[in-house]
CSV table of C-alpha atoms in Angstrom, one decimal:
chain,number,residue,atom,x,y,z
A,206,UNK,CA,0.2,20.8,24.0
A,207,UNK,CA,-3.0,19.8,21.9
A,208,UNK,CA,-2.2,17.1,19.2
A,209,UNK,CA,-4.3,16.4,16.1
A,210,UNK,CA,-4.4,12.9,14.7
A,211,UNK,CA,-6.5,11.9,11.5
A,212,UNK,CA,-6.2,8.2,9.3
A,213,UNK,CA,-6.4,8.8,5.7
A,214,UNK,CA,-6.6,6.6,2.5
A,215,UNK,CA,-7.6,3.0,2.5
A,216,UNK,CA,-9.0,1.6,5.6
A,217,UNK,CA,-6.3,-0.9,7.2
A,218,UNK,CA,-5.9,-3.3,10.2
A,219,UNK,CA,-4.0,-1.6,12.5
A,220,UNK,CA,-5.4,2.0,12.6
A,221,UNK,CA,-7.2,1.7,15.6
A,222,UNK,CA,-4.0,0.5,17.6
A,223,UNK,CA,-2.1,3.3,16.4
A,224,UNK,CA,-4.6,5.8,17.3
A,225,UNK,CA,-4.9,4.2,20.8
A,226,UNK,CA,-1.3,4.1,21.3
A,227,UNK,CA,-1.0,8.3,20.1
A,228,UNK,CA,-4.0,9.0,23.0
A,229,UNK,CA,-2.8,6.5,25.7
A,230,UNK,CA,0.7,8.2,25.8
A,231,UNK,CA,-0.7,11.2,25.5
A,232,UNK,CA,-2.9,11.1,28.7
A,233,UNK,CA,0.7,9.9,30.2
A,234,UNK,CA,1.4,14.0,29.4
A,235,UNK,CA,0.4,16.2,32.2
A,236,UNK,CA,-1.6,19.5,30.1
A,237,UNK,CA,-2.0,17.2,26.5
A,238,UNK,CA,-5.1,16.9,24.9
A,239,UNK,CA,-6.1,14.9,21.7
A,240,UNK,CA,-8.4,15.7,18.6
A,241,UNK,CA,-9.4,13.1,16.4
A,242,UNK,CA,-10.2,14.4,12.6
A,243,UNK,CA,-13.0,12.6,11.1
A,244,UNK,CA,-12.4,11.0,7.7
A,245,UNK,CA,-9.3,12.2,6.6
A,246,UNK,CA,-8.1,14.7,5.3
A,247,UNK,CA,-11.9,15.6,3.8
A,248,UNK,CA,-12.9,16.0,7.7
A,249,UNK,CA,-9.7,18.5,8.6
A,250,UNK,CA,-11.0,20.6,5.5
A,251,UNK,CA,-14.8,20.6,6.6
A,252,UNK,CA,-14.0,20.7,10.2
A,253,UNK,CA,-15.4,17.7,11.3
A,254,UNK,CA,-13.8,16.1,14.8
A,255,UNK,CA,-13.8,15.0,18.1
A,256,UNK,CA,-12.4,15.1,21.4
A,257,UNK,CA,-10.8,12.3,22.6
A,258,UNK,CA,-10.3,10.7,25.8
A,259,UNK,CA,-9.4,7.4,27.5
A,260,UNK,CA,-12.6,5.7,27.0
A,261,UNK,CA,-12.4,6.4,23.6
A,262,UNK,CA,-9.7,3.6,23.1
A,263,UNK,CA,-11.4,0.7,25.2
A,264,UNK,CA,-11.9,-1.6,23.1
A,265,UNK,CA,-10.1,-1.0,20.0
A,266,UNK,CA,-6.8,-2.6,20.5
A,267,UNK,CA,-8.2,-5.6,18.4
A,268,UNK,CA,-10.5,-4.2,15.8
A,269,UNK,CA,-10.1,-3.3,12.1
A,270,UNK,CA,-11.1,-0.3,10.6
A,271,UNK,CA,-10.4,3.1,12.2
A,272,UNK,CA,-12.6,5.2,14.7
A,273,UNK,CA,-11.8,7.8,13.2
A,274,UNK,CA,-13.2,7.0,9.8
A,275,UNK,CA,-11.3,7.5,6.7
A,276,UNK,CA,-11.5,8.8,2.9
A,277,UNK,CA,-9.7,8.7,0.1
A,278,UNK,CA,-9.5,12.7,-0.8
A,279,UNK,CA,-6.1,14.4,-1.1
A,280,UNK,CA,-5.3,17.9,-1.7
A,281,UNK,CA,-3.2,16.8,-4.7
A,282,UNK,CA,-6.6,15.5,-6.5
A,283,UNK,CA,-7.7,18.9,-7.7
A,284,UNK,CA,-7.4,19.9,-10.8
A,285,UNK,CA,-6.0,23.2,-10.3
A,286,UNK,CA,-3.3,24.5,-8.0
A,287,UNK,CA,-5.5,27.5,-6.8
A,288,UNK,CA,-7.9,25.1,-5.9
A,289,UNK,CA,-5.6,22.9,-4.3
A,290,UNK,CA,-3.9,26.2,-1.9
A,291,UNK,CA,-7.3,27.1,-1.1
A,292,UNK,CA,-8.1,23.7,0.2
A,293,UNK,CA,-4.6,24.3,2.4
A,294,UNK,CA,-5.2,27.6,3.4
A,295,UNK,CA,-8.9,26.3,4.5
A,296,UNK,CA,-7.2,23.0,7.0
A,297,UNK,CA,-4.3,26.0,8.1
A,298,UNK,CA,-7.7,27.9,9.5
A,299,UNK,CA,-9.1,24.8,10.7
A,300,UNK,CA,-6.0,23.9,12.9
A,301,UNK,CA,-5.7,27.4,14.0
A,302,UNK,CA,-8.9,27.6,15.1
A,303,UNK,CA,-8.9,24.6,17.1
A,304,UNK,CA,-5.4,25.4,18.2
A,305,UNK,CA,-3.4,22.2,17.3
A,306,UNK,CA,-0.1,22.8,17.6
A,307,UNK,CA,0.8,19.4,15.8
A,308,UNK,CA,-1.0,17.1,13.3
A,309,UNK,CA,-0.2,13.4,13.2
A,310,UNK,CA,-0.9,11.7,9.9
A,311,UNK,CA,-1.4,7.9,9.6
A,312,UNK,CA,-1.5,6.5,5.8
A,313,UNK,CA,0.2,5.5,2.7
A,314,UNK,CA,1.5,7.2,-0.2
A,315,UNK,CA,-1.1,9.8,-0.8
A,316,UNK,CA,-1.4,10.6,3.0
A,317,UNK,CA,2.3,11.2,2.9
A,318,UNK,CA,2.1,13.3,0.1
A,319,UNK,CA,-1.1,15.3,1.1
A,320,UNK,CA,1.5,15.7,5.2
A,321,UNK,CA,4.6,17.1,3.3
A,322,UNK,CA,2.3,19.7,1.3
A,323,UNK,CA,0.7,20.9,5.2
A,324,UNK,CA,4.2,20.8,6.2
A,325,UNK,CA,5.3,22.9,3.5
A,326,UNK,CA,2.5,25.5,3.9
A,327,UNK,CA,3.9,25.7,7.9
A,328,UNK,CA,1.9,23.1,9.5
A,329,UNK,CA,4.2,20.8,12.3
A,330,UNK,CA,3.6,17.4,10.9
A,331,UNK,CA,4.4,13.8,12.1
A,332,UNK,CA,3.5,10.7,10.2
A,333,UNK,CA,3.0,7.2,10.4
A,334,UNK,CA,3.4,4.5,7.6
A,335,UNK,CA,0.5,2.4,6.8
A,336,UNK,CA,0.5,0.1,3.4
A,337,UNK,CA,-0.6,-3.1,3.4
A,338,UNK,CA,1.4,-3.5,-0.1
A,339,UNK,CA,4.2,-2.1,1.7
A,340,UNK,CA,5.2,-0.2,-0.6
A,341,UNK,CA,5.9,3.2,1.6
A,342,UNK,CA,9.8,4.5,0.8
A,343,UNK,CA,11.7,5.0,3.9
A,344,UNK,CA,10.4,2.3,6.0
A,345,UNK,CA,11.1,-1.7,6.0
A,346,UNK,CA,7.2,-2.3,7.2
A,347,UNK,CA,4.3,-0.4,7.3
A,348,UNK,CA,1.4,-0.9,9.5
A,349,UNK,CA,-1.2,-3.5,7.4
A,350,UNK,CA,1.7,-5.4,5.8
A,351,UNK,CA,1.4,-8.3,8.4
A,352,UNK,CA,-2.5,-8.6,8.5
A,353,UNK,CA,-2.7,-8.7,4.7
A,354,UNK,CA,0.2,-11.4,4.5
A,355,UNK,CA,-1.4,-13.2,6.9
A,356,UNK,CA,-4.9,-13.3,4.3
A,357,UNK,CA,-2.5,-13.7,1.4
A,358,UNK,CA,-0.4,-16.8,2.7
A,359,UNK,CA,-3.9,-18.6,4.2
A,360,UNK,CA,-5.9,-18.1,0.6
A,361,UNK,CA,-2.7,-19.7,-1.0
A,362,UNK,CA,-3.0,-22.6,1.2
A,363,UNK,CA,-6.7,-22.6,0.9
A,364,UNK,CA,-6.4,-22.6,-3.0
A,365,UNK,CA,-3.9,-25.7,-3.0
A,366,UNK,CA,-6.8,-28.0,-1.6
A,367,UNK,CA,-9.1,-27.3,-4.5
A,368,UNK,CA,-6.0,-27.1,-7.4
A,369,UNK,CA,-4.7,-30.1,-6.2
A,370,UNK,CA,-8.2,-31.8,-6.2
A,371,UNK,CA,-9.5,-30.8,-9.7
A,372,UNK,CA,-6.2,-30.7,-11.3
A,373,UNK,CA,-6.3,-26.9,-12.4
A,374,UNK,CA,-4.9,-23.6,-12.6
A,375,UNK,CA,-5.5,-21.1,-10.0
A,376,UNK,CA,-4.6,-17.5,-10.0
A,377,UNK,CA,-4.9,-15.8,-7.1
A,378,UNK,CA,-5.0,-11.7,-7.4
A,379,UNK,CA,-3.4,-9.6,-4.9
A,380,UNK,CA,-3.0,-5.9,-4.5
A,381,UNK,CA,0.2,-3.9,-5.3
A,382,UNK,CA,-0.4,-1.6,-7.7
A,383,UNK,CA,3.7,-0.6,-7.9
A,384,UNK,CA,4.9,-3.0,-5.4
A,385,UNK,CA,5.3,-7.0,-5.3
A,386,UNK,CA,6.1,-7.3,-1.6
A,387,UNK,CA,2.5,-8.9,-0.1
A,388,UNK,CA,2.5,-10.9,-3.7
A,389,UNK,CA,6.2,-12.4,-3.2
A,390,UNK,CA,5.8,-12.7,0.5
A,391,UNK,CA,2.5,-14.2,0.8
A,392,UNK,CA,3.4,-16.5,-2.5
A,393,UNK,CA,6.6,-17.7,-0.7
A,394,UNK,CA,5.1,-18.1,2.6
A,395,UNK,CA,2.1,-20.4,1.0
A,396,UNK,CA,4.1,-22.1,-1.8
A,397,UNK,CA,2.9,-21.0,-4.5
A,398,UNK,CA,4.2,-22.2,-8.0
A,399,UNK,CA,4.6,-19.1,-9.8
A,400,UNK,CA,4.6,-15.4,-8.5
A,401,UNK,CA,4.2,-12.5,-10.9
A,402,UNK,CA,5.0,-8.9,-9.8
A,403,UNK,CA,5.4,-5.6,-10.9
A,404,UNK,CA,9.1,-5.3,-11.0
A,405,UNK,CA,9.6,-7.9,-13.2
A,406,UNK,CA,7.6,-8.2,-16.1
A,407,UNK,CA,6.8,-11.5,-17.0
A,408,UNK,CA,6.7,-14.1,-20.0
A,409,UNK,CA,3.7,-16.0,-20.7
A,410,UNK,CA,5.5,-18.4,-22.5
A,411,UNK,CA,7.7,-19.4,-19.7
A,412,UNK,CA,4.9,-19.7,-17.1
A,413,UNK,CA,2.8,-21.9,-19.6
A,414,UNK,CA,6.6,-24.1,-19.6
A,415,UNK,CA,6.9,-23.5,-15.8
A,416,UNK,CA,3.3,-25.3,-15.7
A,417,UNK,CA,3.7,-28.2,-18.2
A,418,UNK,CA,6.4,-29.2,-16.6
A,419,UNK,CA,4.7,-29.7,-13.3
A,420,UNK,CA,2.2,-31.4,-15.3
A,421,UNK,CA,5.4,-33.8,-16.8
A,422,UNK,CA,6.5,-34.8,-13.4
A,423,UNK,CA,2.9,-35.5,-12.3
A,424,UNK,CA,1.7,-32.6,-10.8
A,425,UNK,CA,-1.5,-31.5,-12.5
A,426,UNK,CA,-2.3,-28.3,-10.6
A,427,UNK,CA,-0.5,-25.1,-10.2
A,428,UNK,CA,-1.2,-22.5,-7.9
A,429,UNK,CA,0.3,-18.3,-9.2
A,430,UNK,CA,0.1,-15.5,-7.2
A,431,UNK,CA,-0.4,-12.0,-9.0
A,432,UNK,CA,-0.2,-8.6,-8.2
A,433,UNK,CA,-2.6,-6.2,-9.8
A,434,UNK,CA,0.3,-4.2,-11.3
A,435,UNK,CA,2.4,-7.1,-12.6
A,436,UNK,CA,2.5,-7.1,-16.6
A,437,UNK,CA,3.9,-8.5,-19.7
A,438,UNK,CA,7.3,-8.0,-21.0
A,439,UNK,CA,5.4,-7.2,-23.9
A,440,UNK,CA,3.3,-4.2,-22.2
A,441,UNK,CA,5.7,-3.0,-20.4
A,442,UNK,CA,7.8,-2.6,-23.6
A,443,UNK,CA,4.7,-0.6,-24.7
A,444,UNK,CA,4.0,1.3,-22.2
A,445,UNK,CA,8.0,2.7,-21.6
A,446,UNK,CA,8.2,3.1,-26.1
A,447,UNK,CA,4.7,5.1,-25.2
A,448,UNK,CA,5.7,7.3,-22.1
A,449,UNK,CA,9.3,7.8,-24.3
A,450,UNK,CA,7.3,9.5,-27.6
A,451,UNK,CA,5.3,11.5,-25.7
A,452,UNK,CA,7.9,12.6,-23.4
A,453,UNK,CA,9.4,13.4,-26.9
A,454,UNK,CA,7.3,15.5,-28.3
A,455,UNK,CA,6.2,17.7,-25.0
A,456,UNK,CA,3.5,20.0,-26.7
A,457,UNK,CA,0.3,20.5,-25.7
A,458,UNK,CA,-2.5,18.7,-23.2
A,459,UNK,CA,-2.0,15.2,-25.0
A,460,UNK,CA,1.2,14.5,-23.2
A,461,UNK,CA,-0.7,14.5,-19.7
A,462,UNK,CA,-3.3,12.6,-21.5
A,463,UNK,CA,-1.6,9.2,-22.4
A,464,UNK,CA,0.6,9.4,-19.5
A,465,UNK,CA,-3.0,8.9,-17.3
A,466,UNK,CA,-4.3,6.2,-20.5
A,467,UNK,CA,-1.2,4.3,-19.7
A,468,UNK,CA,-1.1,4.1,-15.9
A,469,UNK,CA,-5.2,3.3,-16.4
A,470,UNK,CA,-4.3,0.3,-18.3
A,471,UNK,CA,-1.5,-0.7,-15.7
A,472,UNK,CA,-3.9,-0.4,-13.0
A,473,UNK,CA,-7.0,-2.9,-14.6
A,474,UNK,CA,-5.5,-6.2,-12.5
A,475,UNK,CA,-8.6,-7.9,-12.4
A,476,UNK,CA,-8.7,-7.8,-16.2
A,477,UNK,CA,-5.1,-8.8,-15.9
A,478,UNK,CA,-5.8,-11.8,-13.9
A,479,UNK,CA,-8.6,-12.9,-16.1
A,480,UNK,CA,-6.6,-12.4,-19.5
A,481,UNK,CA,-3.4,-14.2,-18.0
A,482,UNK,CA,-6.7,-16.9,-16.9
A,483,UNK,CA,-7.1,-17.0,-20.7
A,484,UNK,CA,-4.1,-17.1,-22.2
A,485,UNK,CA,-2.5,-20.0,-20.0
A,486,UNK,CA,-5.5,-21.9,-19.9
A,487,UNK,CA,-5.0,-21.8,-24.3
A,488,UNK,CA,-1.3,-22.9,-23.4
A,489,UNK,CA,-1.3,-25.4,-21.4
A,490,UNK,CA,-4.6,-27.2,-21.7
A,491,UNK,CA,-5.4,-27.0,-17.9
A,492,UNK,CA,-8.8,-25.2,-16.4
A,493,UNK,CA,-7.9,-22.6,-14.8
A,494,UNK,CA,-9.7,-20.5,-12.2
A,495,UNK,CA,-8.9,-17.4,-10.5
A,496,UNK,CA,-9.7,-15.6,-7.3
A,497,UNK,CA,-9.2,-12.4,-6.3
A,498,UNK,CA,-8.8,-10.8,-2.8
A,499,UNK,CA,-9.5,-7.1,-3.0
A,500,UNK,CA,-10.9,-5.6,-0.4
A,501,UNK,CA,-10.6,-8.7,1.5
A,502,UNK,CA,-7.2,-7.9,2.7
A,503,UNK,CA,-8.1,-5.1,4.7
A,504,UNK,CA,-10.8,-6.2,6.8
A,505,UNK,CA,-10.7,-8.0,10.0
A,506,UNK,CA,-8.8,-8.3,13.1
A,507,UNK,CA,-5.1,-7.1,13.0
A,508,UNK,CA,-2.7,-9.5,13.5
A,509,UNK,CA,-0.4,-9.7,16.4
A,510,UNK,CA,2.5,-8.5,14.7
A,511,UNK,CA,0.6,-5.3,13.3
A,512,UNK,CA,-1.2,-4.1,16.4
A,513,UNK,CA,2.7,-4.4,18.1
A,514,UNK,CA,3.8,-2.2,15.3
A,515,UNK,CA,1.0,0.3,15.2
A,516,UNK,CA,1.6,0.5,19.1
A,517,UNK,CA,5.0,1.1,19.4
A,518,UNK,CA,5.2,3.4,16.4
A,519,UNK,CA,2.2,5.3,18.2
A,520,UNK,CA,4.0,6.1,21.3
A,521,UNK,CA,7.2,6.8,19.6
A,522,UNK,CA,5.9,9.3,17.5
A,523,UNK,CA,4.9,11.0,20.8
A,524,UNK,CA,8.4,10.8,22.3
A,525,UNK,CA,9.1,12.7,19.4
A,526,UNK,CA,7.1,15.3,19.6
A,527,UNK,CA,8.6,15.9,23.1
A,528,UNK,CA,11.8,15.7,21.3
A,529,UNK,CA,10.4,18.6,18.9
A,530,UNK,CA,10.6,16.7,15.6
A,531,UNK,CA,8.6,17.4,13.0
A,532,UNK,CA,7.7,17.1,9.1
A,533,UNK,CA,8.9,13.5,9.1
A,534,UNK,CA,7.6,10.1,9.3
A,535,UNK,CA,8.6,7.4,11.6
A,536,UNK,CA,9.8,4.6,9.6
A,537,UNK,CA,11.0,1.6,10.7
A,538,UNK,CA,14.6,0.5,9.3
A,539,UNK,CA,16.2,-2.9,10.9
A,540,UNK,CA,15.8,-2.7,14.9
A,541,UNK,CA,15.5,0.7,15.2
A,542,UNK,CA,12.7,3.5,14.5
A,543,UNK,CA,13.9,6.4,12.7
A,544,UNK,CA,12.6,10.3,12.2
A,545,UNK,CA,12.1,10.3,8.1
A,546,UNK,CA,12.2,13.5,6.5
A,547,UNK,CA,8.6,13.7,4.3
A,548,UNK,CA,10.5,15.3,1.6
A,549,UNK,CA,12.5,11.3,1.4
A,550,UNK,CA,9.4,10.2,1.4
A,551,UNK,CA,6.9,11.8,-0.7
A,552,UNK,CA,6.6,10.8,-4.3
A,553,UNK,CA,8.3,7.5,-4.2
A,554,UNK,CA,7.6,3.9,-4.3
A,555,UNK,CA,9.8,1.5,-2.0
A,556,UNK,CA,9.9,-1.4,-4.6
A,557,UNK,CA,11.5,-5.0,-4.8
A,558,UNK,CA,15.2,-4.8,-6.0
A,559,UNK,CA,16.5,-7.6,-8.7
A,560,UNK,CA,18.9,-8.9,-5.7
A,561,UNK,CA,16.6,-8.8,-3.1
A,562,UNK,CA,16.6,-11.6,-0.8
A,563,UNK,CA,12.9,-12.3,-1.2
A,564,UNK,CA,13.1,-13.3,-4.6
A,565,UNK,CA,16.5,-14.9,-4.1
A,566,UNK,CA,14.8,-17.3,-1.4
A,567,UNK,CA,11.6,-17.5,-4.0
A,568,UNK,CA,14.3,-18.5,-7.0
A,569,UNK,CA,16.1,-21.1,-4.7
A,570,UNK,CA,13.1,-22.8,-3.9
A,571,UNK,CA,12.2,-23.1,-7.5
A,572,UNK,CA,9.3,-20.5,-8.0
A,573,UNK,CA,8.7,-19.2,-11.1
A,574,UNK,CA,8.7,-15.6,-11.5
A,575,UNK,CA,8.2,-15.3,-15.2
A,576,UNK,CA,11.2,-14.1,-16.4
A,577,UNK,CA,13.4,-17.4,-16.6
């Protein structure tokens, strides 16, 4: 049996523990042998890779990053579908050639979608959930979530100091583009005052109230956590009334055009974060500050829980194999590990419900959220 494995997307703490989980079980199999593909899906398609053996994963247990290197590129980024089945047929005769006779996958959204169109097209596919948003459908955590909360809830705490100090605002930025899960957990978790994400557009009005009354009961700081996608009410009535019309009409190339417009605006958090700076520094007569994380949340070491994760999602994935399942990822759902169909999983966002117990505990506890 020769395996492929390759990380894809954004770079993610983690990684390197799931790849050294994949090769270490697999040197448990008598006849198994491992290639690594370098830089994602990029390095299957130019047929760039490596052999890999047990020294290869000395070491890595506890770093960040990936061996393995990654990239951002995704079949589904081509213009044109000729373009985009060329690029298939061209990792098909790649895997062929080196005689893999299944690919393992570890990545997001995009790497799950770029897995299912392989699998499609014939390819024997596993994947593994990584998100540090966690935002992947079909799984309750992905590998990244942990590391990044653990950033998210420590820059909170940091940010109380100097609030509570200088009597100001501070917004914090966090990423989730779609999803507010590392916003509302890492808000909760540090105690923050407000906490604004995507599912629930917010009201600026009520923040700036939300604030002033701190300030009327003598707390002159406020500390709000922000996910890059979170947006007005009165954007998000935009944007839907926009998408609507030219859903309407359906002729010609503009429709595709202001769909990509709108989900450019959406996407600008830092702006966001700076005009929200603005607006509730006009409101409510405080200084306000912000800070944003970025990139920030995927560096560094891994945390405990996520190299646990990584490993035992690594070696699962190879008892499957032996099994002989295939096209699906291995998501994690309560206390078990289940095979997930990449057809469940493609295309779709895992987002935070309106009943969820997150932002029940976040509502209890008397964060604002923007919306009441």
């Amino acid at each position: 049996m020769k395996v492929g494995v390759l990380t894809a997307g954004s770079d993610t703490p983690g990684l390197n523990a799931a790849v050294r989980a994949i090769g270490k079980s697999i040197g448990k199999q008598p006849g198994w042998s491992l290639l690594g593909f370098l830089d994602g899906f990029q390095g299957l398609v130019e047929d760039r890779s490596m052999d890999l053996h047990a020294d290869d994963f000395s070491g890595i247990l506890t770093t960040g990053g990936t061996i393995l290197g990654t990239s951002r590129a995704r079949f589904q980024d081509l213009p044109q579908d000729s373009q985009d089945f060329e690029l298939i047929n061209q990792a098909i005769k790649v895997i062929r050639q080196h005689q893999v006779d299944i690919l393992i996958c570890i990545g997001g959204k995009e790497t799950q979608e770029s897995a299912k169109l392989l699998a499609d097209a014939g390819v024997k596919i596993i994947t593994l959930p990584k998100a540090i948003d966690n935002d992947l459908y079909g799984t309750d955590y992905a590998i990244g979530f942990d590391t990044a909360l653990g950033i998210t809830t420590e820059a909170v705490d940091r940010l109380h100091n100097s609030a509570h100090s200088s009597h100001r605002i501070i917004i914090l930025g966090v990423m989730g583009r779609y999803a507010g899960w590392l916003t509302l957990a890492g808000g909760v978790a540090g105690g923050a005052d407000v906490i604004l994400i995507p599912e629930i557009p917010y009201d600026i009005k009520v923040i700036a109230d939300a604030i002033l009354d701190r300030k009327a009961k003598g707390k002159r700081f406020s500390i709000i956590a922000v996910a890059e996608g979170a947006i007005s009410v009165e954007n998000a009535r935009f944007f839907d009334n926009a998408l609507k019309v030219n859903q309407m009409i359906r002729s010609g190339p503009d429709q595709a055009d202001v769909e990509l417009r709108i989900t450019r605006i959406r996407d600008q958090g830092i702006d966001g974060v700076t005009l929200l700076a603005n607006q509730l520094e006009h409101l409510t007569g405080l200084e306000t500050r912000t800070s944003i994380l970025g990139y920030l949340l995927r560096g560094g070491v891994p945390s405990a829980q996520d190299r646990f994760l990584a490993t035992k999602l690594g070696t699962i994935c190879i008892e499957m194999i032996k099994e002989g399942v295939t096209n699906v990822m291995v998501g994690v759902q309560g206390d078990s590990f289940t095979a997930v169909p990449l057809s469940e999983v493609s295309g779709k966002h895992k987002l935070v419900s309106p009943n969820h117990p997150w932002l029940i505990s976040a509502r209890y506890v008397g964060t604002c959220l923007g919306d009441q």
